[in-house]
Amino acid sequence: MWRCGRHPGTRIWRRRRSSQEANRQLLPLYVQNLGYLKPVSNDVHSFRKLSVSTFSRWFKVPIFGLSGVHTSDVCDLRTFCKRECHTDALDIHKQKLKLWFSHLPQEEKQFGGCFSPETMHIEPLILEGHPAEDKPGPFDIKHDKGASITIEELFQPTLDTRDQGVNVLLYGAVGTGKSTVVRKLVLDWCIGSTLSQFQLVVPFSCEDLSQMSRPLSLRDLVGKKYVHLRKTPMLSGELDQARNVLFIFNGMEKMKLDFRMASTELCSDPNEALPPGAIVVNLLRKYLLPEASVLVTTRLSALERVPQKYVTRYAQICGFNDPARQRAYFTSRLLQQTGKESHKDELIELLYLNLRQKSQLAAACYLPSYCWLTCATLHFLHFTDDKAPIRTLTGIYTSFLRLNFGGEVLETGGGVSSQDQQTSLMRYVVQTVGKLAFDGVTKKRASFSEDELEQWIGGKTKTDEELQKLAMFRTDVLDFFLVPCVESKRSYDTAEIDEKHYVFAVPAMQEYLAALYVVLGENKTALEKLTKQVSATIGQAGDDVTTLFSILSKFIPFKIFAVFNLLKLFPSLLERITLHSKGHIARTMAAEMFRSEDSFNEDVLDQVEQSLLGVHGPQPEKHLDVRAFELYPIFMGGLLHYGNRRLLEQLGCSIKSETVAQITGTLKKQLLRGSTKKLPPEEMMDLLTLLYEFQNPRMTAEVLQSIRAINLSTVRMTPLKCFVLSSVLSCCAPGFLLNDLILSSCHLTQDLLHLLWPAFRHASSLNLQFNHLGPESCALLRDLLVEPNCTIRSLQLCDNNLLDSGVSTLLDSLPENQSLQHLSLMHTGLGDAAALELAERLGKHTGLLELNVAYNNIGDSTAVTLVDACREHPTINTVHLYLNQLTDVGKQSLYNLQQGGSGRHVRVLASVMEGSDISEDWRPILSIIGKNSISWERERVREQLLVFLRDLEWGRQQQLSFWKRLHFRRVENGVKQTLLMLEKASSIGSGTSNG
């Protein structure tokens, strides 16, 4: 009980008091007079303790707002302040942890950035048990679901840890989600939803700790990272305050922990300076803060670094071992954005159908990391729009590797360190797994036997250090890239395959690593490596032949050493050998990229989607090696982009600038040479995708200068493909024009037209036939035509359901447009009302040459009015009117209109007959009908063809010469052939539907 009273020397103190001292003296009396402090006796006043918050609220000022008031003078304010400061420090700690751990890496922004770690987290399967125990595989879901354990359950005390904290070792393979679980654990603790028994959680990154060289005490180590915890009493070691503390050490494989007494001394003082590794060791030994609990996450290769006697519980993260968890992950990712929910729901259903069939995709998605890659790829393929940041397929895979491996390096001792002088882990992956991938791509193989893995990855006899690296690599990394082939597993029962085969978890990863293997120059032959060393040595040795041969003999085998004796007699030989290696990477890359036998004439982006989803869910079982490798050149081009090269440098895979210049120059020559050829639509889309992956505007513009037409007819255009086309054409100068931009039968909709707007500005002839454009799409086309710099001379909108309303909107552009010369509105649902409006507005546009309104709902009188307006027009010379609602009287009226009356002569294509004679335009009419008859309404086309035959038969019965009758027969045969082709197509279609 604290007492306040008078002391000797009070009068002296009163004489010397200042204004601040007066406040300090009067404060206890003021509190007493208010009745808040009750005196216990008459001589000495004893006061009850007040909380700081109550004290501050009563006085309406902060606790340190009174000038000169010391805590020792006011009711044990020192104790109150200490308690309040401690509470404030914990609150600050939670706020900062929540801020830090809620931060998402740059790679997550591609999903729209509209979700938080709480909403996107799916808890992986966690099983308690020693590493030696069997754990379920990707498709082993027979284990009791109740065996799964939560993180909170791992810290329940046991009989052995009654007076000590719990040490939990959480281990798992690369990509199983260890860091994600830690992130979610910390965030849940910050909001109070888990681990409420711990007042303080202190997370550390072992990678950061491994970088520290200066010894620090535990309290200084915590204070260095968390300044607000510098004076927290929980880490003082007094009493059992550390019982409320949980330390988290994430990624223990990146630290060297030595539990031998000779290497790591015992320490129980939190204020004694030690290396970070020694602090972790003593925490696990329970010698330093024994009451504190510790959570350590690690990969499989580092499990034995912590002796079993220091581990209270082992727990393994087993990833997503069932399709339900995988589906929940994809749903949380792909359904975050609003809009087009039905389309996204269909995508989720297709994905889940594939996962339930235990496909190769399901095997890959056993690892949450590959769920992320699959989700990122699907998001890239389906939800790219003009507002999204620039993303490439190569960039997604490069980011995926950076997220999983960072800048890790291999250490000769078998561990992983962060020292720059060590071997880059990703470089080691390229030299081993990349070499296997390149061999598979070269030989068009996607599955590999165990012997082949040993040949390409194990290699020949190695040193002890290399064997240690290889052992760590096999344990932690190899299974991340290569998984057992699902088809091989299924065929064991039938004894079709005796040997177990492996495939890349995601097929595109094989092509990415193969491309990286080439671009990094890892596929050089022994002779090329030798000549490179010879060239460097000669540059240092000069003309001293004796010195030269003494140096060469150290690394050149004796059986080929005699070859270099010829350098004395033939100095030019070395020059030729050196030139042989110059630019080899560029030539190899160009040759591999443009091998004609590798092209299967399929859209590369569609292949990516089919490899993930199948055509309609799971693909039928087939031999995995029978597949194309179109992504291989796409990745090689994308790896040259500066953004990907910068990420690769963080992984220890630097691509030199001179190498990029060599490759880019060689590829540009190859692309310029190939762009002059007429490419099929699928290959043209692949070329555009390649240029997009390059992200090199200057080279793209140079390549496109030699392309005069882009034909993407029948290519199923998606938002991504539309974005690719617009992005590539945007690299060209504003004055660049394509003769033809053909986008017929591409499944275009109004939304896709917005993405294609930049591409339309570079088109002279725009073909949008046979798409899904409606009346609302005409508003965008109208805005395009009224632009001051519009360059479109020909616009073809055949077979789009524009209707009268859409055509009327489009006609609003005629007064302002000056470029349009050919307008095709064939089979667009055009009726008499819009046709009459067209006839009225034709006079406001002076440049139109040809008008096609065939196969619509135009009647006799409207057709006559329209043709009459065309004759009054100064430039129109051709009008298409066949397959409309024209009677014989209407056709005759059109014929009479052309024969007499005022106005210009206009070519009118209405029938194969003109009066009693054959029309001069019967060939183009039948040609157009023959090309489109399969997609048009067959019964209506058939009726029109029968009308043509009837008219021809009537004309042939007139008094004609032999040559005239022969001509009629010829035209009749053409009509009959078109009719026969239509009937065959109808029978095939009905047979397919019945089947």
mmCIF file of C-alpha atoms in Angstrom, residues 267-464:
data_model
loop_
_atom_site.group_PDB
_atom_site.id
_atom_site.type_symbol
_atom_site.label_atom_id
_atom_site.label_comp_id
_atom_site.label_asym_id
_atom_site.label_seq_id
_atom_site.Cartn_x
_atom_site.Cartn_y
_atom_site.Cartn_z
ATOM 1 C CA CYS A 267 22.854 -19.603 -22.720
ATOM 2 C CA SER A 268 19.890 -18.781 -20.521
ATOM 3 C CA ASP A 269 20.264 -14.993 -20.407
ATOM 4 C CA PRO A 270 18.053 -13.114 -22.894
ATOM 5 C CA ASN A 271 20.484 -10.187 -22.660
ATOM 6 C CA GLU A 272 23.619 -12.112 -23.675
ATOM 7 C CA ALA A 273 24.828 -11.575 -27.254
ATOM 8 C CA LEU A 274 24.904 -14.726 -29.411
ATOM 9 C CA PRO A 275 24.793 -15.538 -33.111
ATOM 10 C CA PRO A 276 21.183 -15.842 -34.337
ATOM 11 C CA GLY A 277 21.610 -19.575 -34.907
ATOM 12 C CA ALA A 278 22.714 -20.069 -31.302
ATOM 13 C CA ILE A 279 19.656 -18.179 -30.034
ATOM 14 C CA VAL A 280 17.339 -20.473 -32.002
ATOM 15 C CA VAL A 281 19.200 -23.542 -30.752
ATOM 16 C CA ASN A 282 18.923 -22.477 -27.108
ATOM 17 C CA LEU A 283 15.238 -21.680 -27.499
ATOM 18 C CA LEU A 284 14.660 -25.175 -28.849
ATOM 19 C CA ARG A 285 16.825 -26.677 -26.112
ATOM 20 C CA LYS A 286 14.531 -24.980 -23.598
ATOM 21 C CA TYR A 287 17.589 -23.478 -21.984
ATOM 22 C CA LEU A 288 16.677 -19.943 -23.026
ATOM 23 C CA LEU A 289 13.157 -18.891 -21.987
ATOM 24 C CA PRO A 290 12.045 -22.495 -21.392
ATOM 25 C CA GLU A 291 8.431 -21.434 -20.871
ATOM 26 C CA ALA A 292 8.174 -19.993 -24.386
ATOM 27 C CA SER A 293 6.716 -22.055 -27.242
ATOM 28 C CA VAL A 294 8.422 -22.347 -30.634
ATOM 29 C CA LEU A 295 7.044 -23.099 -34.104
ATOM 30 C CA VAL A 296 9.601 -24.044 -36.753
ATOM 31 C CA THR A 297 8.772 -24.638 -40.422
ATOM 32 C CA THR A 298 11.206 -26.436 -42.675
ATOM 33 C CA ARG A 299 11.624 -28.502 -45.797
ATOM 34 C CA LEU A 300 12.227 -32.214 -45.739
ATOM 35 C CA SER A 301 15.991 -32.033 -46.190
ATOM 36 C CA ALA A 302 16.505 -30.074 -42.953
ATOM 37 C CA LEU A 303 14.433 -32.260 -40.635
ATOM 38 C CA GLU A 304 17.417 -33.989 -39.068
ATOM 39 C CA ARG A 305 19.043 -30.700 -38.096
ATOM 40 C CA VAL A 306 16.842 -30.586 -34.980
ATOM 41 C CA PRO A 307 17.342 -33.623 -32.723
ATOM 42 C CA GLN A 308 14.115 -35.455 -32.024
ATOM 43 C CA LYS A 309 14.429 -34.961 -28.262
ATOM 44 C CA TYR A 310 13.943 -31.218 -28.751
ATOM 45 C CA VAL A 311 10.702 -31.590 -30.733
ATOM 46 C CA THR A 312 7.415 -31.888 -28.879
ATOM 47 C CA ARG A 313 5.291 -32.503 -31.961
ATOM 48 C CA TYR A 314 5.968 -33.168 -35.617
ATOM 49 C CA ALA A 315 3.364 -32.112 -38.164
ATOM 50 C CA GLN A 316 3.414 -32.410 -41.937
ATOM 51 C CA ILE A 317 1.628 -30.140 -44.400
ATOM 52 C CA CYS A 318 0.227 -32.471 -47.050
ATOM 53 C CA GLY A 319 -1.223 -29.834 -49.383
ATOM 54 C CA PHE A 320 -4.599 -30.275 -51.073
ATOM 55 C CA ASN A 321 -5.024 -34.038 -51.197
ATOM 56 C CA ASP A 322 -8.658 -34.012 -52.355
ATOM 57 C CA PRO A 323 -10.555 -32.198 -55.133
ATOM 58 C CA ALA A 324 -12.823 -30.443 -52.623
ATOM 59 C CA ARG A 325 -9.935 -28.379 -51.211
ATOM 60 C CA GLN A 326 -8.676 -27.680 -54.723
ATOM 61 C CA ARG A 327 -12.094 -26.527 -55.868
ATOM 62 C CA ALA A 328 -12.450 -24.282 -52.827
ATOM 63 C CA TYR A 329 -9.104 -22.682 -53.691
ATOM 64 C CA PHE A 330 -10.060 -22.012 -57.319
ATOM 65 C CA THR A 331 -13.470 -20.721 -56.306
ATOM 66 C CA SER A 332 -11.960 -18.251 -53.832
ATOM 67 C CA ARG A 333 -9.591 -16.992 -56.512
ATOM 68 C CA LEU A 334 -11.622 -16.967 -59.704
ATOM 69 C CA LEU A 335 -14.959 -15.827 -58.283
ATOM 70 C CA GLN A 336 -13.665 -12.772 -56.427
ATOM 71 C CA GLN A 337 -14.386 -10.237 -59.147
ATOM 72 C CA THR A 338 -17.914 -9.175 -59.927
ATOM 73 C CA GLY A 339 -19.555 -9.567 -63.319
ATOM 74 C CA LYS A 340 -19.807 -12.510 -65.680
ATOM 75 C CA GLU A 341 -20.404 -14.831 -62.774
ATOM 76 C CA SER A 342 -22.140 -17.415 -64.979
ATOM 77 C CA HIS A 343 -19.086 -17.621 -67.206
ATOM 78 C CA LYS A 344 -16.834 -18.070 -64.205
ATOM 79 C CA ASP A 345 -19.121 -20.676 -62.700
ATOM 80 C CA GLU A 346 -18.904 -22.686 -65.924
ATOM 81 C CA LEU A 347 -15.135 -22.465 -65.781
ATOM 82 C CA ILE A 348 -15.112 -23.726 -62.185
ATOM 83 C CA GLU A 349 -17.360 -26.649 -63.123
ATOM 84 C CA LEU A 350 -15.095 -27.668 -66.019
ATOM 85 C CA LEU A 351 -12.092 -27.417 -63.732
ATOM 86 C CA TYR A 352 -13.732 -29.454 -60.983
ATOM 87 C CA LEU A 353 -14.774 -32.110 -63.501
ATOM 88 C CA ASN A 354 -11.143 -32.539 -64.436
ATOM 89 C CA LEU A 355 -10.020 -32.664 -60.810
ATOM 90 C CA ARG A 356 -12.553 -35.342 -59.841
ATOM 91 C CA GLN A 357 -11.278 -37.671 -62.569
ATOM 92 C CA LYS A 358 -7.865 -37.834 -60.869
ATOM 93 C CA SER A 359 -6.232 -36.335 -63.923
ATOM 94 C CA GLN A 360 -2.675 -35.104 -64.260
ATOM 95 C CA LEU A 361 -3.947 -31.664 -63.340
ATOM 96 C CA ALA A 362 -5.270 -33.023 -60.052
ATOM 97 C CA ALA A 363 -1.850 -34.546 -59.351
ATOM 98 C CA ALA A 364 -0.212 -31.176 -59.913
ATOM 99 C CA CYS A 365 -2.763 -29.328 -57.771
ATOM 100 C CA TYR A 366 -1.829 -31.579 -54.856
ATOM 101 C CA LEU A 367 0.639 -28.748 -54.239
ATOM 102 C CA PRO A 368 -1.066 -25.411 -53.484
ATOM 103 C CA SER A 369 1.690 -23.692 -55.464
ATOM 104 C CA TYR A 370 0.523 -25.381 -58.647
ATOM 105 C CA CYS A 371 -3.031 -24.426 -57.781
ATOM 106 C CA TRP A 372 -1.771 -20.854 -57.837
ATOM 107 C CA LEU A 373 -0.064 -21.374 -61.211
ATOM 108 C CA THR A 374 -3.143 -23.028 -62.720
ATOM 109 C CA CYS A 375 -5.393 -20.309 -61.354
ATOM 110 C CA ALA A 376 -3.078 -17.558 -62.624
ATOM 111 C CA THR A 377 -3.000 -19.170 -66.079
ATOM 112 C CA LEU A 378 -6.787 -19.532 -66.248
ATOM 113 C CA HIS A 379 -7.226 -15.968 -65.059
ATOM 114 C CA PHE A 380 -4.779 -14.840 -67.761
ATOM 115 C CA LEU A 381 -6.593 -16.828 -70.446
ATOM 116 C CA HIS A 382 -10.176 -15.917 -69.536
ATOM 117 C CA PHE A 383 -10.272 -12.639 -67.639
ATOM 118 C CA THR A 384 -7.767 -10.406 -69.385
ATOM 119 C CA ASP A 385 -9.202 -7.003 -70.272
ATOM 120 C CA ASP A 386 -8.022 -3.566 -71.331
ATOM 121 C CA LYS A 387 -7.906 -2.386 -67.702
ATOM 122 C CA ALA A 388 -5.698 -5.241 -66.491
ATOM 123 C CA PRO A 389 -1.929 -4.755 -66.209
ATOM 124 C CA ILE A 390 0.253 -6.135 -68.979
ATOM 125 C CA ARG A 391 0.838 -9.828 -68.277
ATOM 126 C CA THR A 392 2.456 -12.545 -70.329
ATOM 127 C CA LEU A 393 2.472 -16.305 -69.998
ATOM 128 C CA THR A 394 6.254 -16.250 -69.598
ATOM 129 C CA GLY A 395 5.931 -13.669 -66.852
ATOM 130 C CA ILE A 396 3.465 -15.855 -64.954
ATOM 131 C CA TYR A 397 5.846 -18.823 -64.946
ATOM 132 C CA THR A 398 8.841 -16.655 -64.045
ATOM 133 C CA SER A 399 6.909 -15.123 -61.142
ATOM 134 C CA PHE A 400 5.818 -18.596 -60.072
ATOM 135 C CA LEU A 401 9.435 -19.721 -59.723
ATOM 136 C CA ARG A 402 10.389 -16.528 -57.903
ATOM 137 C CA LEU A 403 7.568 -16.995 -55.405
ATOM 138 C CA ASN A 404 8.682 -20.549 -54.624
ATOM 139 C CA PHE A 405 12.471 -20.303 -54.749
ATOM 140 C CA GLY A 406 13.342 -16.627 -54.348
ATOM 141 C CA GLY A 407 17.090 -16.141 -54.526
ATOM 142 C CA GLU A 408 18.025 -19.423 -52.884
ATOM 143 C CA VAL A 409 21.431 -20.949 -53.423
ATOM 144 C CA LEU A 410 22.840 -24.391 -52.899
ATOM 145 C CA GLU A 411 25.490 -24.820 -50.264
ATOM 146 C CA THR A 412 28.270 -27.385 -50.527
ATOM 147 C CA GLY A 413 27.290 -28.746 -47.140
ATOM 148 C CA GLY A 414 23.890 -29.729 -48.404
ATOM 149 C CA GLY A 415 21.915 -26.875 -46.941
ATOM 150 C CA VAL A 416 20.621 -23.717 -48.488
ATOM 151 C CA SER A 417 22.238 -20.382 -47.861
ATOM 152 C CA SER A 418 21.915 -16.866 -49.172
ATOM 153 C CA GLN A 419 25.558 -16.185 -49.927
ATOM 154 C CA ASP A 420 26.064 -14.759 -53.401
ATOM 155 C CA GLN A 421 29.136 -16.874 -54.019
ATOM 156 C CA GLN A 422 27.176 -20.120 -53.724
ATOM 157 C CA THR A 423 25.476 -21.967 -56.578
ATOM 158 C CA SER A 424 22.076 -20.605 -57.488
ATOM 159 C CA LEU A 425 19.348 -23.160 -56.808
ATOM 160 C CA MET A 426 17.389 -22.091 -59.893
ATOM 161 C CA ARG A 427 20.507 -22.334 -62.045
ATOM 162 C CA TYR A 428 21.002 -25.856 -60.739
ATOM 163 C CA VAL A 429 17.389 -26.625 -61.677
ATOM 164 C CA VAL A 430 18.052 -25.411 -65.223
ATOM 165 C CA GLN A 431 21.250 -27.439 -65.517
ATOM 166 C CA THR A 432 19.537 -30.653 -64.413
ATOM 167 C CA VAL A 433 15.772 -30.592 -64.865
ATOM 168 C CA GLY A 434 16.078 -28.080 -67.704
ATOM 169 C CA LYS A 435 18.449 -30.385 -69.506
ATOM 170 C CA LEU A 436 15.919 -33.209 -69.197
ATOM 171 C CA ALA A 437 13.146 -30.899 -70.404
ATOM 172 C CA PHE A 438 15.173 -29.791 -73.430
ATOM 173 C CA ASP A 439 15.886 -33.385 -74.410
ATOM 174 C CA GLY A 440 12.169 -34.176 -74.153
ATOM 175 C CA VAL A 441 11.147 -31.186 -76.272
ATOM 176 C CA THR A 442 13.774 -32.015 -78.894
ATOM 177 C CA LYS A 443 12.559 -35.611 -79.127
ATOM 178 C CA LYS A 444 8.869 -34.682 -78.639
ATOM 179 C CA ARG A 445 8.602 -36.668 -75.416
ATOM 180 C CA ALA A 446 6.760 -35.679 -72.255
ATOM 181 C CA SER A 447 7.265 -38.713 -69.966
ATOM 182 C CA PHE A 448 10.516 -40.065 -68.578
ATOM 183 C CA SER A 449 11.578 -43.294 -66.915
ATOM 184 C CA GLU A 450 13.528 -43.554 -63.679
ATOM 185 C CA ASP A 451 16.643 -44.508 -65.639
ATOM 186 C CA GLU A 452 16.339 -41.350 -67.695
ATOM 187 C CA LEU A 453 15.992 -39.259 -64.563
ATOM 188 C CA GLU A 454 19.154 -40.834 -63.221
ATOM 189 C CA GLN A 455 20.934 -40.184 -66.511
ATOM 190 C CA TRP A 456 20.034 -36.523 -66.871
ATOM 191 C CA ILE A 457 19.771 -35.442 -63.229
ATOM 192 C CA GLY A 458 21.921 -37.935 -61.332
ATOM 193 C CA GLY A 459 24.666 -37.950 -63.909
ATOM 194 C CA LYS A 460 27.963 -39.730 -63.653
ATOM 195 C CA THR A 461 30.282 -40.013 -60.669
ATOM 196 C CA LYS A 462 30.379 -36.800 -58.677
ATOM 197 C CA THR A 463 32.436 -35.351 -55.855
ATOM 198 C CA ASP A 464 31.215 -35.506 -52.275
#
